[in-house]
Amino acid sequence: MEPVGDRELQAKLYLEKHRIMELLSQLTSYLLFARPKKPREFLISLLERLRVAKITHVAFPYFMDRSNIVSMFEMMDTAGRGCITFVQYKEALKNLGLCNADEVLNDDGHVITLDKFRDEVNNRMEKMWSMF
């Protein structure tokens, strides 16, 4: 019989290899964002759309459209200046599940405009879903 430590290590390596924890985190984020009346059906549909996108090599489904990104940006830009700070930007990416806490982002000293924020969210979403 295998020692418990070996089984735990094998399980951990398996989850890391297949990026299961990241996938579950993203699915949970979208579930909480959408708050559908039928969460199981929503998740099944979401996974099916991801499967089809991967097979057909079409763009992965985006669950946050332009209006959602603009709304999030406007919530952070309470003064209506058209820009947010780097700290707000990084926190938004973490809240969307597009940046983990220990990821190093380079602050170039420039403010983050809506266009830059939208582009970064879209690029990170595309990159993230392509890994699954």
Coordinates of C-alpha atoms in Angstrom, one line a residue:
M1 CA 0.0 0.0 0.0
E2 CA 1.2 3.5 -0.9
P3 CA 2.1 5.9 1.9
V4 CA -0.5 8.7 2.3
G5 CA 2.2 11.3 1.5
D6 CA 2.9 9.7 -1.9
R7 CA -0.8 9.7 -2.8
E8 CA -1.2 13.4 -1.7
L9 CA 1.8 14.3 -3.8
Q10 CA 0.5 12.4 -6.8
A11 CA -2.9 14.2 -6.4
K12 CA -1.2 17.6 -6.2
L13 CA 0.9 17.0 -9.3
Y14 CA -2.2 15.7 -11.2
L15 CA -4.1 18.9 -10.3
E16 CA -1.2 21.1 -11.2
K17 CA -0.5 19.3 -14.5
H18 CA -4.1 19.7 -15.7
R19 CA -4.6 23.1 -14.1
I20 CA -7.7 21.9 -12.4
M21 CA -7.6 24.4 -9.5
E22 CA -7.3 27.3 -12.0
L23 CA -10.2 26.0 -14.0
L24 CA -12.4 25.5 -10.9
S25 CA -11.5 29.0 -9.8
Q26 CA -12.6 30.5 -13.1
L27 CA -15.8 28.5 -13.2
T28 CA -16.6 29.7 -9.7
S29 CA -15.9 33.3 -10.6
Y30 CA -18.2 33.1 -13.7
L31 CA -20.8 31.4 -11.7
L32 CA -20.8 34.1 -9.0
F33 CA -20.7 36.8 -11.7
A34 CA -23.7 35.5 -13.6
R35 CA -25.6 34.0 -10.6
P36 CA -27.8 31.9 -12.8
K37 CA -31.0 30.3 -11.5
K38 CA -29.8 26.9 -12.5
P39 CA -26.1 26.8 -11.6
R40 CA -25.4 23.2 -12.7
E41 CA -26.9 23.8 -16.1
F42 CA -24.9 27.0 -16.4
L43 CA -21.6 25.2 -15.6
I44 CA -22.4 22.4 -18.0
S45 CA -23.2 24.9 -20.8
L46 CA -20.0 26.8 -20.0
L47 CA -17.8 23.7 -20.2
E48 CA -19.5 22.6 -23.4
R49 CA -18.8 26.0 -25.0
L50 CA -15.2 25.7 -24.0
R51 CA -15.0 22.2 -25.4
V52 CA -16.5 23.2 -28.7
A53 CA -14.2 26.3 -28.9
K54 CA -11.2 24.2 -28.3
I55 CA -12.2 21.6 -30.9
T56 CA -13.1 24.1 -33.6
H57 CA -10.3 26.5 -32.9
V58 CA -12.7 29.4 -32.7
A59 CA -12.5 32.2 -30.1
F60 CA -13.1 31.1 -26.6
P61 CA -16.4 32.4 -25.1
Y62 CA -16.1 35.6 -23.2
F63 CA -18.4 35.9 -20.3
M64 CA -17.6 39.5 -19.5
D65 CA -18.7 41.8 -22.3
R66 CA -17.7 45.4 -23.0
S67 CA -20.4 46.8 -20.8
N68 CA -19.3 44.7 -17.8
I69 CA -15.7 45.8 -18.2
V70 CA -16.7 49.4 -18.5
S71 CA -18.9 49.1 -15.4
M72 CA -16.1 47.7 -13.4
F73 CA -13.7 50.4 -14.6
E74 CA -16.3 53.1 -13.8
M75 CA -16.8 51.7 -10.3
M76 CA -13.0 52.2 -9.7
D77 CA -12.9 55.6 -11.4
T78 CA -15.3 57.3 -8.9
A79 CA -14.0 60.8 -9.8
G80 CA -14.7 60.2 -13.5
R81 CA -11.1 61.1 -14.5
G82 CA -11.0 58.4 -17.2
C83 CA -8.2 56.5 -15.5
I84 CA -7.5 54.3 -12.5
T85 CA -4.4 53.7 -10.4
F86 CA -2.1 50.7 -10.8
V87 CA -3.2 49.4 -7.4
Q88 CA -6.9 49.5 -8.5
Y89 CA -6.0 47.8 -11.8
K90 CA -4.1 45.0 -10.1
E91 CA -6.9 44.5 -7.6
A92 CA -9.5 44.3 -10.4
L93 CA -7.5 41.7 -12.2
K94 CA -7.3 39.6 -9.0
N95 CA -11.1 40.0 -8.4
L96 CA -11.7 38.8 -12.0
G97 CA -9.5 35.8 -11.4
L98 CA -7.1 37.0 -14.1
C99 CA -4.1 37.6 -11.8
N100 CA -3.0 35.7 -8.8
A101 CA -1.8 37.3 -5.6
D102 CA 1.8 36.5 -6.1
E103 CA 2.0 37.5 -9.8
V104 CA 4.4 40.4 -10.4
L105 CA 2.9 43.1 -12.6
N106 CA 5.2 45.9 -13.7
D107 CA 4.0 49.4 -12.8
D108 CA 5.3 51.6 -15.6
G109 CA 4.2 54.7 -13.8
H110 CA 1.4 55.5 -16.2
V111 CA -2.3 55.6 -15.2
I112 CA -4.6 52.9 -16.5
T113 CA -7.1 54.1 -19.1
L114 CA -10.3 52.3 -20.0
D115 CA -8.8 51.2 -23.3
K116 CA -5.7 49.8 -21.6
F117 CA -7.8 48.1 -18.9
R118 CA -10.2 46.5 -21.5
D119 CA -7.3 45.3 -23.7
E120 CA -5.6 43.7 -20.7
V121 CA -8.7 42.0 -19.4
N122 CA -9.5 40.6 -22.9
N123 CA -5.9 39.5 -23.5
R124 CA -5.7 37.7 -20.1
M125 CA -9.1 36.1 -20.6
E126 CA -8.1 34.7 -24.0
K127 CA -4.8 33.5 -22.6
M128 CA -6.4 31.9 -19.6
W129 CA -9.1 30.0 -21.5
S130 CA -6.6 28.8 -24.2
M131 CA -4.7 26.9 -21.4
F132 CA -7.7 24.7 -20.7

